[in-house]
Short mmCIF file of C-alpha atoms and ligand atoms in Angstrom, two decimals:
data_model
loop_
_atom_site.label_atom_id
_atom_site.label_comp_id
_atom_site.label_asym_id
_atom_site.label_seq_id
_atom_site.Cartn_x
_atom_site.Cartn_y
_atom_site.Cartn_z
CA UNK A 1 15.89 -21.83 -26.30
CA UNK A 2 12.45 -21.91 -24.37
CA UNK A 3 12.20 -18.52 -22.49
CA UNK A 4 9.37 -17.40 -19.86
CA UNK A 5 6.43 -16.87 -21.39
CA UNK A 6 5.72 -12.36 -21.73
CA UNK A 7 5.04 -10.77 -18.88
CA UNK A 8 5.94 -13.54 -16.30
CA UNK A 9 9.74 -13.66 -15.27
CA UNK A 10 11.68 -15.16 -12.71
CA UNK A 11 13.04 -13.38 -9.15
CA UNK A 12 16.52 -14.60 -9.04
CA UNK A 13 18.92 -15.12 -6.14
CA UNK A 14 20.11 -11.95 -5.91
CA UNK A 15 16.85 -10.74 -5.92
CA UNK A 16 15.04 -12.92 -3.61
CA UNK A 17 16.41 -11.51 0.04
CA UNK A 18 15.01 -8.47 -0.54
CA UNK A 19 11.61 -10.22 -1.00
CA UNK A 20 12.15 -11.65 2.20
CA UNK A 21 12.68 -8.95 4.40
CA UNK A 22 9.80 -7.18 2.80
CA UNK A 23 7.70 -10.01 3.63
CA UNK A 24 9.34 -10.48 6.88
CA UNK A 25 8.39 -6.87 8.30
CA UNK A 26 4.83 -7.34 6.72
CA UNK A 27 4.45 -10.27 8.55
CA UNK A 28 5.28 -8.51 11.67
CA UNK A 29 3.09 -5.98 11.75
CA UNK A 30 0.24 -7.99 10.64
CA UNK A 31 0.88 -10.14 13.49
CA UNK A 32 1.26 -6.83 15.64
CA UNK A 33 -2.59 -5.78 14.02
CA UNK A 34 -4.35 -9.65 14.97
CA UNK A 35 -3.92 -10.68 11.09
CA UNK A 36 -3.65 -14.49 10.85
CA UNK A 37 -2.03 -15.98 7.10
CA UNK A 38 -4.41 -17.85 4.87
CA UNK A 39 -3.50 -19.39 1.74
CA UNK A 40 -5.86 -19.88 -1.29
CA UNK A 41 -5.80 -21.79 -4.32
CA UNK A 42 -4.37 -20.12 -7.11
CA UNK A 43 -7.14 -20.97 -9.85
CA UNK A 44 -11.16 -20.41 -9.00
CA UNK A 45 -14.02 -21.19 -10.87
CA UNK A 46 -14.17 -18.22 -13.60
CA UNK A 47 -17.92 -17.20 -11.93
CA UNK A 48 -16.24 -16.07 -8.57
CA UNK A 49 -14.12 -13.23 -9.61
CA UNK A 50 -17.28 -12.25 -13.01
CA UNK A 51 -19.03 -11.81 -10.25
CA UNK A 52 -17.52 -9.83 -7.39
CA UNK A 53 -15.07 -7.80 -9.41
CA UNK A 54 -17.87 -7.45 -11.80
CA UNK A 55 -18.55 -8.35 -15.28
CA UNK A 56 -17.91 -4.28 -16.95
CA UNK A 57 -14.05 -4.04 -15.25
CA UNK A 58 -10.95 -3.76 -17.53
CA UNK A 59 -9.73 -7.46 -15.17
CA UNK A 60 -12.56 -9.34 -16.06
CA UNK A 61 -13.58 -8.08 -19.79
CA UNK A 62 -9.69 -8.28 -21.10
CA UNK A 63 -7.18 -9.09 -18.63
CA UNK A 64 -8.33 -12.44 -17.54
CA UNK A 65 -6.70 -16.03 -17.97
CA UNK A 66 -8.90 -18.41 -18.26
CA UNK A 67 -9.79 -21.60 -19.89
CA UNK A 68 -11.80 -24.46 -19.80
CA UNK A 69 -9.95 -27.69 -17.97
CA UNK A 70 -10.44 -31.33 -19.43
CA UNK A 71 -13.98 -31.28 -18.63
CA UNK A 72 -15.15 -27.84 -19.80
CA UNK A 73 -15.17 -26.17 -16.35
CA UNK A 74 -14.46 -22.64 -16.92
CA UNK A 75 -11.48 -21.66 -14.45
CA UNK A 76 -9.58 -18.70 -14.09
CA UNK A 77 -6.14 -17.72 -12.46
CA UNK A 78 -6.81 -15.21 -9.67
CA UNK A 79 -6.43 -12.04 -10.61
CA UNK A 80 -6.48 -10.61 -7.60
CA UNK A 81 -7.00 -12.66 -3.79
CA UNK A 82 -10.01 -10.61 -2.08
CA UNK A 83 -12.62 -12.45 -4.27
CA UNK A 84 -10.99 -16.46 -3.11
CA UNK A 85 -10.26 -15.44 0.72
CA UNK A 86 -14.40 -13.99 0.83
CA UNK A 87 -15.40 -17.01 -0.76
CA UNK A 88 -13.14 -18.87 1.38
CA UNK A 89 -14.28 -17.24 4.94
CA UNK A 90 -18.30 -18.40 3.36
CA UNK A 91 -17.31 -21.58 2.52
CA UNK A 92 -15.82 -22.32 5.84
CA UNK A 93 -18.41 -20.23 8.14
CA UNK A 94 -15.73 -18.70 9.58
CA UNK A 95 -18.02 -16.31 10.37
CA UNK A 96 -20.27 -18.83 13.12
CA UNK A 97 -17.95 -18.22 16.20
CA UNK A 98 -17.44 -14.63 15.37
CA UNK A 99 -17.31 -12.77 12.21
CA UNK A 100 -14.53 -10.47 12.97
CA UNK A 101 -11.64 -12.30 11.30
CA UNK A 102 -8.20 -10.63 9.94
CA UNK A 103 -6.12 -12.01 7.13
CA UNK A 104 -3.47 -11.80 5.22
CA UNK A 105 -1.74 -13.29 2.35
CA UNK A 106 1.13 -13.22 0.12
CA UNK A 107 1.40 -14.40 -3.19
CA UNK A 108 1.26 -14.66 -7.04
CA UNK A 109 -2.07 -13.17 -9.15
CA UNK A 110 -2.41 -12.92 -12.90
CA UNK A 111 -3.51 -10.14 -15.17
CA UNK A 112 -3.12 -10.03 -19.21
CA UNK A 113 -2.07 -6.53 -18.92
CA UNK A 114 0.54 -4.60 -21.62
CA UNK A 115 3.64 -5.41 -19.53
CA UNK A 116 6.44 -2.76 -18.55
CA UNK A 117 8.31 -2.06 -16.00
CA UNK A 118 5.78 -2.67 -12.62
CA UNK A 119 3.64 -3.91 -14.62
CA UNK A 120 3.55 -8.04 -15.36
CA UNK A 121 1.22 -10.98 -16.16
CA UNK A 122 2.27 -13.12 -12.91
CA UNK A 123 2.86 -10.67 -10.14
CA UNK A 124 2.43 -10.53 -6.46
CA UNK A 125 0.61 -9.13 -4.00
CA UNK A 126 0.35 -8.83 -0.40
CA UNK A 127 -3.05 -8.86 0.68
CA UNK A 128 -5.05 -7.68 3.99
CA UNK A 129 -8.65 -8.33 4.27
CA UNK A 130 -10.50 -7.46 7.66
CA UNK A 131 -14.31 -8.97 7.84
CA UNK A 132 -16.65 -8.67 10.57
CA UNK A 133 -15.89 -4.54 11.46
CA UNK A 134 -18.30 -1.75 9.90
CA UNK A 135 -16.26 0.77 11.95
CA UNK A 136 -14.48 3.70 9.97
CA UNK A 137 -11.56 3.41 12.71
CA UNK A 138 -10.53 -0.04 10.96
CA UNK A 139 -10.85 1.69 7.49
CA UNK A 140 -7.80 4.29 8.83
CA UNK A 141 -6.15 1.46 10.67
CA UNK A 142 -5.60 -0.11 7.43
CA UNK A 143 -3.91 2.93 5.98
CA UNK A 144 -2.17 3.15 8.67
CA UNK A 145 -0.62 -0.28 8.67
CA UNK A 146 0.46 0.54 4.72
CA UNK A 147 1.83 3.53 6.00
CA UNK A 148 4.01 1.80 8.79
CA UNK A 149 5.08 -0.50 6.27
CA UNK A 150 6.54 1.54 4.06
CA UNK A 151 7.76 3.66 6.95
CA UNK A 152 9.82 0.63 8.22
CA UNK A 153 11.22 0.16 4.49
CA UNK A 154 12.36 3.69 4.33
CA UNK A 155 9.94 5.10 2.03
CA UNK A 156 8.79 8.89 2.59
CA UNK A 157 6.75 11.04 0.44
CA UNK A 158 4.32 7.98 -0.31
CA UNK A 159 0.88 9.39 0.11
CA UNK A 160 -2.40 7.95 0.87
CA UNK A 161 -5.36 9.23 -1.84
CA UNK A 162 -8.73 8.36 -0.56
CA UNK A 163 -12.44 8.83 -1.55
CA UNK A 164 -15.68 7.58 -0.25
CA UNK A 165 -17.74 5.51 -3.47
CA UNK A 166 -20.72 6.00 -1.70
CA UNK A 167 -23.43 3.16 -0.54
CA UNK A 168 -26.56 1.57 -2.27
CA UNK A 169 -28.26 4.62 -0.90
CA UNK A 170 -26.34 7.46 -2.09
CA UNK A 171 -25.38 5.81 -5.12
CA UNK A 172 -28.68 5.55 -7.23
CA UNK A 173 -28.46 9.74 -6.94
CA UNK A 174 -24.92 9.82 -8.08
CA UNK A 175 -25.41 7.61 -11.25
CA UNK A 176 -28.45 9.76 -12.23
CA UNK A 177 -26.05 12.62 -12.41
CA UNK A 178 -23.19 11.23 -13.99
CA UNK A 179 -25.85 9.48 -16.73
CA UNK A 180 -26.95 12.78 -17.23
CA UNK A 181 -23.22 14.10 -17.75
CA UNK A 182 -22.34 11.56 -19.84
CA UNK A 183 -25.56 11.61 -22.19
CA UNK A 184 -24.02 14.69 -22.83
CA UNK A 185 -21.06 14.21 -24.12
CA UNK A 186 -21.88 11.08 -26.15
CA UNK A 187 -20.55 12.21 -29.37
CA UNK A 188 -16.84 12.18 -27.61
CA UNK A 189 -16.94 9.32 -26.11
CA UNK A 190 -15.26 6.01 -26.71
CA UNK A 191 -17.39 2.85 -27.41
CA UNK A 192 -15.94 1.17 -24.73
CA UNK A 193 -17.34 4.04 -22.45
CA UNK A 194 -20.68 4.27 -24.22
CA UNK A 195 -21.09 0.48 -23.60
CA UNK A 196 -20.24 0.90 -20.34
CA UNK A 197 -22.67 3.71 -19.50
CA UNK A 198 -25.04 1.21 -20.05
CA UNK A 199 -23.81 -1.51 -18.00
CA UNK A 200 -22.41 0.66 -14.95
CA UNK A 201 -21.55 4.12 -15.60
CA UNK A 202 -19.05 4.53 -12.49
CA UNK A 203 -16.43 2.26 -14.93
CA UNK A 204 -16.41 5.02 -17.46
CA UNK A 205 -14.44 7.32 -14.64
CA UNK A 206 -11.17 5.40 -15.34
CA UNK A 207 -11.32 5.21 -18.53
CA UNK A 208 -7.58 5.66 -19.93
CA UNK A 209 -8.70 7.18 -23.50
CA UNK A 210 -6.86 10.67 -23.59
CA UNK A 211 -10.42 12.26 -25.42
CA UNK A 212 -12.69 10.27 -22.28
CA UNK A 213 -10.02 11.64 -19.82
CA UNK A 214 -10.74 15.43 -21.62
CA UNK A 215 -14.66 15.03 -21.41
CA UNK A 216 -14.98 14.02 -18.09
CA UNK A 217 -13.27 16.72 -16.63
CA UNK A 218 -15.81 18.47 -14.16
CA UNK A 219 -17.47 15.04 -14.05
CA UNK A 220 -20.07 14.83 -11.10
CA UNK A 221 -18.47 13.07 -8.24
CA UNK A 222 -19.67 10.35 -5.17
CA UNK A 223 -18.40 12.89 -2.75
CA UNK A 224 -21.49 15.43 -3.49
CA UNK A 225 -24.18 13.03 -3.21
CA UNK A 226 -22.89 10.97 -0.49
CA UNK A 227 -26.08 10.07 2.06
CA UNK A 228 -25.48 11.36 5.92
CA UNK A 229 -24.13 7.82 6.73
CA UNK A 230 -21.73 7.78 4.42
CA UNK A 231 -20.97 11.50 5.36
CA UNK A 232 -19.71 10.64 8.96
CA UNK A 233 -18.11 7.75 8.15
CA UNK A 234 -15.94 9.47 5.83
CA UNK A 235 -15.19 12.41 7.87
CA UNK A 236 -14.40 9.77 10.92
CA UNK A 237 -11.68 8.62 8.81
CA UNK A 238 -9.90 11.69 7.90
CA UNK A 239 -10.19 12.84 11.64
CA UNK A 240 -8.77 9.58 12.63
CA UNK A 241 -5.79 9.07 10.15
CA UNK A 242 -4.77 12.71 10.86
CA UNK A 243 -4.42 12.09 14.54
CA UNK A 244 -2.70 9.25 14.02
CA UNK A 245 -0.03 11.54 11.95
CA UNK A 246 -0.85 9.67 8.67
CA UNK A 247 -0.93 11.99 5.76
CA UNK A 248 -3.55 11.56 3.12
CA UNK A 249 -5.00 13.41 0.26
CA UNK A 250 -8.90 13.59 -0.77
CA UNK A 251 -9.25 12.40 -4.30
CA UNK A 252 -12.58 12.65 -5.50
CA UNK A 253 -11.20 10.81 -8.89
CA UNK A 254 -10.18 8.01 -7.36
CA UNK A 255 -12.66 5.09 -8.57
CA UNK A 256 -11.05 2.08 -8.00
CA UNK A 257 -10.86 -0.56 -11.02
CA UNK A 258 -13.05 -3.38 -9.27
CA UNK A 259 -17.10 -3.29 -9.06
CA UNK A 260 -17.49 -4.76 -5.10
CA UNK A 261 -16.23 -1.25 -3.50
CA UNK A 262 -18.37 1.03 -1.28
CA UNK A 263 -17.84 3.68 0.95
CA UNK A 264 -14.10 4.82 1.73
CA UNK A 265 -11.32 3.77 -1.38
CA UNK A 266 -7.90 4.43 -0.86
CA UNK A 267 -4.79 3.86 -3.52
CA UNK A 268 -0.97 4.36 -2.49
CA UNK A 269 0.47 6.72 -5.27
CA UNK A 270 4.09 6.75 -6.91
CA UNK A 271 5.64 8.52 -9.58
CA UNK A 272 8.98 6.49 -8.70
CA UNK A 273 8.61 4.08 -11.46
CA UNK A 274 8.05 6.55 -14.33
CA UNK A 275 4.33 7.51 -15.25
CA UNK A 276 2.54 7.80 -11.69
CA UNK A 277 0.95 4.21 -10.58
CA UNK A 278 -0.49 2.64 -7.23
CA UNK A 279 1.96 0.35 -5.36
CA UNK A 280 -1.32 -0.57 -3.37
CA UNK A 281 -4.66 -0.55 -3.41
CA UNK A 282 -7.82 -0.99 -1.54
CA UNK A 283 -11.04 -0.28 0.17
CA UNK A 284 -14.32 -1.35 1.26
CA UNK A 285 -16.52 -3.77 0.56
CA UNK A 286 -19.51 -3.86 2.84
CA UNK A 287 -22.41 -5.82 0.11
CA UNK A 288 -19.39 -8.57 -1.46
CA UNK A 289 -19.99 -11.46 1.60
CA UNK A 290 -23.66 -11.37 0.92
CA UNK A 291 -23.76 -10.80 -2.92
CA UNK A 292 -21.17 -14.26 -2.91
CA UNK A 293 -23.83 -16.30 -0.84
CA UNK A 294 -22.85 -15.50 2.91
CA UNK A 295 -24.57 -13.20 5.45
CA UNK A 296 -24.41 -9.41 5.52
CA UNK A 297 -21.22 -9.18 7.04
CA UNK A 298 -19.27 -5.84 6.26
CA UNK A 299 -15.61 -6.03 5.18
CA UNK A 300 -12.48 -4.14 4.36
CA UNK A 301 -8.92 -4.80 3.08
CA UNK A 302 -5.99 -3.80 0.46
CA UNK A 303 -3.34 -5.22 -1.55
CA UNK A 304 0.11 -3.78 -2.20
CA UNK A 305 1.84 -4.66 -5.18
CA UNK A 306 4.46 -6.32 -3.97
CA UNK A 307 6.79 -6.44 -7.58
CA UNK A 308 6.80 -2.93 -7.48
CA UNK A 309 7.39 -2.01 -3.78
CA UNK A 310 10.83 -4.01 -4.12
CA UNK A 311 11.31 -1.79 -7.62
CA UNK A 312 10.81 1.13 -5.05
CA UNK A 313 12.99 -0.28 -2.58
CA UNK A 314 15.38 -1.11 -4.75
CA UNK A 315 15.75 1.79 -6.54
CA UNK A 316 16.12 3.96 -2.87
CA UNK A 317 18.98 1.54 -2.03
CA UNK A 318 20.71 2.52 -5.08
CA UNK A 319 20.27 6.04 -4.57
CA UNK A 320 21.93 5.70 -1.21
CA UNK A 321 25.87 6.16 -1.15
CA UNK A 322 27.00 2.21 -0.20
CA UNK A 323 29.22 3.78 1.97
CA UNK A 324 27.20 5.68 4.41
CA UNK A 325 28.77 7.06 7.56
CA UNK A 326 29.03 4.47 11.20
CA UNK A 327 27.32 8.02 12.98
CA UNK A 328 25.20 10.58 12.03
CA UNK A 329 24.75 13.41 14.77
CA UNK A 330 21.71 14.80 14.79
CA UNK A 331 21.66 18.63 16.68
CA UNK A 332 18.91 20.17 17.58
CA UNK A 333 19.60 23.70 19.12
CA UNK A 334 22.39 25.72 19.55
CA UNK A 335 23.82 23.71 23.01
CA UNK A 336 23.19 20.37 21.33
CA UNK A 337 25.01 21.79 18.24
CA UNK A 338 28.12 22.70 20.09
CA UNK A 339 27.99 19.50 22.30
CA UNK A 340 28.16 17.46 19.13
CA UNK A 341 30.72 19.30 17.15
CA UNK A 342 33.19 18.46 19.83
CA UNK A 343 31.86 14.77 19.88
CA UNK A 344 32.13 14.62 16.41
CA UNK A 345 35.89 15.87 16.58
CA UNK A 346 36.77 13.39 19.01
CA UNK A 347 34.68 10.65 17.12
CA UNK A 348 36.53 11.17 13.77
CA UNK A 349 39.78 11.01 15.33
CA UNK A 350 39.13 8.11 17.32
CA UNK A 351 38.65 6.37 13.75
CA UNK A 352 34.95 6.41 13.63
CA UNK A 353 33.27 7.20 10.48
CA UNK A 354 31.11 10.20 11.88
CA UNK A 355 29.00 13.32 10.15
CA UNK A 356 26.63 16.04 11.18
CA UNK A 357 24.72 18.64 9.67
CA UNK A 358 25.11 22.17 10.83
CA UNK A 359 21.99 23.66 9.09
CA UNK A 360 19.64 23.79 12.11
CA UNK A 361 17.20 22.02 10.64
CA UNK A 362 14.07 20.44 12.17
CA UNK A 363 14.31 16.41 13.38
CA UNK A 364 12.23 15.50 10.38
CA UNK A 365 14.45 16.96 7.74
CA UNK A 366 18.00 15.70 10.16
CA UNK A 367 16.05 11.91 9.93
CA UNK A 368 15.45 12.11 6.44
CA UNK A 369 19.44 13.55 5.27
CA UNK A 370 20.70 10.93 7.96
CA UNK A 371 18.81 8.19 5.79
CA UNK A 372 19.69 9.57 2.48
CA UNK A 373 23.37 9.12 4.00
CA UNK A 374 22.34 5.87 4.85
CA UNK A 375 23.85 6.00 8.07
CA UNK A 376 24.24 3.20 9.87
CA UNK A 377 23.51 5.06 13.36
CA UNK A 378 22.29 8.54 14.66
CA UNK A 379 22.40 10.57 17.66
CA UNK A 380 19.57 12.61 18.71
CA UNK A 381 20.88 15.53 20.67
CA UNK A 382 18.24 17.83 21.31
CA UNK A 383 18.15 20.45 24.55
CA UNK A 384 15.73 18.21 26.43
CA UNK A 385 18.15 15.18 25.88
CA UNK A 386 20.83 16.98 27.16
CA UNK A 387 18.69 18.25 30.54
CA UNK A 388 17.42 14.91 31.21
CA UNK A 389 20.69 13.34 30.47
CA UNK A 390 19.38 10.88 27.91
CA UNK A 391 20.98 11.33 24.19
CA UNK A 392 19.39 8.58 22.15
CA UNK A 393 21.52 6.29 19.50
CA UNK A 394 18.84 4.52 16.81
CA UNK A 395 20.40 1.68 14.88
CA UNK A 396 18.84 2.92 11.32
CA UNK A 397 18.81 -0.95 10.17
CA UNK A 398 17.55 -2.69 13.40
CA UNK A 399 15.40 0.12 14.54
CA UNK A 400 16.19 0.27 17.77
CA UNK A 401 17.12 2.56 20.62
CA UNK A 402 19.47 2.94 22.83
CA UNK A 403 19.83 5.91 25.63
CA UNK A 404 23.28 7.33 25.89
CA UNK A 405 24.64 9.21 29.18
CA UNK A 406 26.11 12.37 29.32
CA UNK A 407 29.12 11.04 31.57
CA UNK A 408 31.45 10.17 28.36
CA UNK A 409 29.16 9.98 25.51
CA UNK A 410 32.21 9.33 22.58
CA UNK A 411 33.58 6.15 25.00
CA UNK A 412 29.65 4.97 25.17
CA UNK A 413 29.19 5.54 21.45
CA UNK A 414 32.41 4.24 20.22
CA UNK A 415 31.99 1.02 22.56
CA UNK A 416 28.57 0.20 21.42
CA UNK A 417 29.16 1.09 17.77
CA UNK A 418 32.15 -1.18 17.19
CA UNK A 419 30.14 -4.10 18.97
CA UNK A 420 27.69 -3.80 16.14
P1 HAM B 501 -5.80 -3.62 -7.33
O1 HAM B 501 -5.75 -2.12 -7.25
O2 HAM B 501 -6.34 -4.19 -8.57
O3 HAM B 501 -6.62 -4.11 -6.08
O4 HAM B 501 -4.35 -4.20 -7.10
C1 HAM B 501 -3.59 -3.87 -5.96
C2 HAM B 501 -2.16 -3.54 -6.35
O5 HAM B 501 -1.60 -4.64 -7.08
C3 HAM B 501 -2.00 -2.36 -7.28
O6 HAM B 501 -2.03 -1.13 -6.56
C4 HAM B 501 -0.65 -2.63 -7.91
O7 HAM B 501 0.38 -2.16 -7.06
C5 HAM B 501 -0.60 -4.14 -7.96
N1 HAM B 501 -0.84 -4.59 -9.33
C6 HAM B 501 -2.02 -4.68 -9.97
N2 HAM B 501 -1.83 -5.13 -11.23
C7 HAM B 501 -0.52 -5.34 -11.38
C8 HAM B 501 0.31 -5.81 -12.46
N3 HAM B 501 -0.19 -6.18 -13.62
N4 HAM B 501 1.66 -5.88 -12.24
C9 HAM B 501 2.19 -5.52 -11.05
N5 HAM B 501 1.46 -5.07 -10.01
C10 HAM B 501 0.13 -4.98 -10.17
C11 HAM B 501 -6.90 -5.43 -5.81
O8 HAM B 501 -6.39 -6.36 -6.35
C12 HAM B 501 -7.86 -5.61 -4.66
N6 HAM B 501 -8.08 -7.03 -4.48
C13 HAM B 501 -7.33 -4.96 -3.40
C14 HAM B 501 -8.26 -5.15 -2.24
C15 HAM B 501 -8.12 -6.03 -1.24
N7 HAM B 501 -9.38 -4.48 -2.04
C16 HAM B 501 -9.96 -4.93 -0.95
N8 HAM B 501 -9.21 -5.87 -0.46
#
């Protein structure tokens, strides 16, 4: 029997709708953000992704496929889709009118990685790249999309890591003092570092060699010798994604595994599919436009691993009891607790499937125990609903809101719940 070939495998039927409504919501907020879908050719010439993701990465030394076609052209399956949609905005001077152009797109790239579970030959990404806008607001806007995303799919405790890499003038300083760190430390060192040292020392930072990992410890990092510029930009980011509520970690370790990056780098983190791993990636690339042939237009964008997000998503869904309650009552306050432990009575009896927590704990914690419930509804009852007279019912799969009177909330609730 002919089987799929390792590492590449097939999303079945049962698998597929899943797929969809991930894609569905990401399509929605892209369209929310002013991202417009491209689609790119699967294979490139091999000299497109040697030289943007750069010619010393793990992706183009070893993971690579690619092959000479009839005529001896060397082409390569993408391995990723930020080197094809740059070459693509250059090729088409999308950039005349106006160079500030968003895209998206969604679809299969190909690494000859170990497989396991995440981690595959074919797999898929969806991909944002943003061109035209040196800002550092769009660099947190961008974390903040991933962020709603995996909001609306009902992940929590996903954190953002980010790190600035620096720019062509900061960075000369910081591989001086890494070279220096490393010539140090030569005798420990792998070959595959050594080599590297030579050909760009930043790639020996994620090296995966357990006696590397050891010796770099207290390595020098971007962060120390980043140039004033670089300096603001960064700090214009943090301010921004933590007034927009989005929580983020620095990681001064974080390196990224692709040469084009500069300035802020930023990986989504997850220890839900065994040994921690990135369910996306991305970051800036301000030099990649005009080091491909265009003009020195900055850009910006990230991919999410799209295989493992529905891992994650699946995984949550099994966690949650399949049969979660109609209502979850969420009090907040001693009058909105007693309010809704008389609702609830009435509720129950009235043959609605209803629960509550009496803990006292904060809306946060209610939202997240209401969601681990997987109920299908909840009822915020907090003091200030009750003075204004406006209890609100969320429909925890749709989303939305509804406000709910004091007159007879159980009649309101039970009416509207049944209708759903
Ligand atoms: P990357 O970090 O190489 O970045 O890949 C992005 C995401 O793709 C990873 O975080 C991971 O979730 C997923 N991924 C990578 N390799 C595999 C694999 N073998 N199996 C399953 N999932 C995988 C890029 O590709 C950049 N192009 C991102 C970017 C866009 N930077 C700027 N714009």
């Amino acid at each position: 029997m002919i089987q799929t070939i390792r590492g590449f495998r097939d999303i079945l039927p049962e698998e597929t709708p899943m797929w969809q409504k991930i894609e569905t919501i990401a399509a929605e907020i892209f369209r929310n953000f002013g991202f417009q879908e491209i689609r790119i050719p699967i294979m490139e010439k091999t000299e497109l992704f040697a030289r943007s993701i750069g010619e010393a990465t793990d992706i183009v030394e070893k993971e690579m496929y690619t092959f000479p076609d009839r005529k001896g052209d060397k082409l390569t399956l993408r391995p990723e889709a930020t080197a094809s949609i740059v070459r693509s905005y250059i090729q088409h001077k999308m950039y005349a009118a106006d160079p500030v152009r968003k895209f998206y797109t969604v679809g299969p790239m190909f690494r000859r990685e170990r497989p396991q579970k995440g981690r595959y030959r074919q797999f898929y990404q969806i991909d944002a790249e943003v061109f035209g806008i040196a800002s550092p607001y769009i660099d947190a806007q961008l974390i903040q999309i991933l962020n709603e995303l995996f909001k609306r799919l009902g992940l929590s405790g996903l954190k953002a890591h980010i790190n600035s890499l620096g720019c062509p003038e900061c960075r000369p300083g910081f591989q001086k003092a890494l070279l220096e760190f490393l010539s140090a430390r030569k005798d420990v060192l792998c070959d595959n570092c050594l080599r590297r040292m030579e050909k760009n020392p930043l790639r020996t930072l994620d090296c995966k060699v357990p006696a590397c990992r050891k010796a770099l410890e207290g390595a020098p990092t971007t962060l120390n010798h980043l140039c004033p510029d670089c300096s603001t930009h960064f700090d214009t980011v943090q301010s921004t994604l933590k007034a927009q509520n989005v929580e983020f970690v620095v990681d001064n370790t974080l390196v990224r595994g692709l040469d084009y990056y500069s300035r802020t780098a930023f990986e989504i983190l997850t220890t839900a599919l065994g040994a921690q791993s990135a369910v996306a990636g991305g970051g800036r690339y301000d030099a990649l436009v005009q080091e491909l042939g265009g003009p020195q237009i900055p850009a910006i964008g990230f991919a999410i691993g799209f295989d493992r997000l529905v891992h994650i998503v699946e995984q949550l869904e099994q966690e949650k009891p399949k049969d979660g309650p109609d209502l979850f009552l969420v009090a907040l306050g001693d009058k909105a607790m007693e309010n809704c432990h008389l609702w609830l009575s009435q509720l129950n009896l009235s043959g609605l499937k209803a629960e509550m927590d009496y803990s006292g704990k904060s809306l946060k914690s209610l939202m997240k125990r209401a969601d681990k419930r997987n109920a299908r509804n909840v009822l915020i009852v907090g003091d200030e609903e009750i003075k204004t007279d406006a209890l609100v019912l969320r429909n925890m799969e749709t989303r939305t809101q509804t406000t709910i009177s004091m007159d007879d909330p159980v009649a309101e609730i039970t009416k509207l719940i049944s209708n759903i």
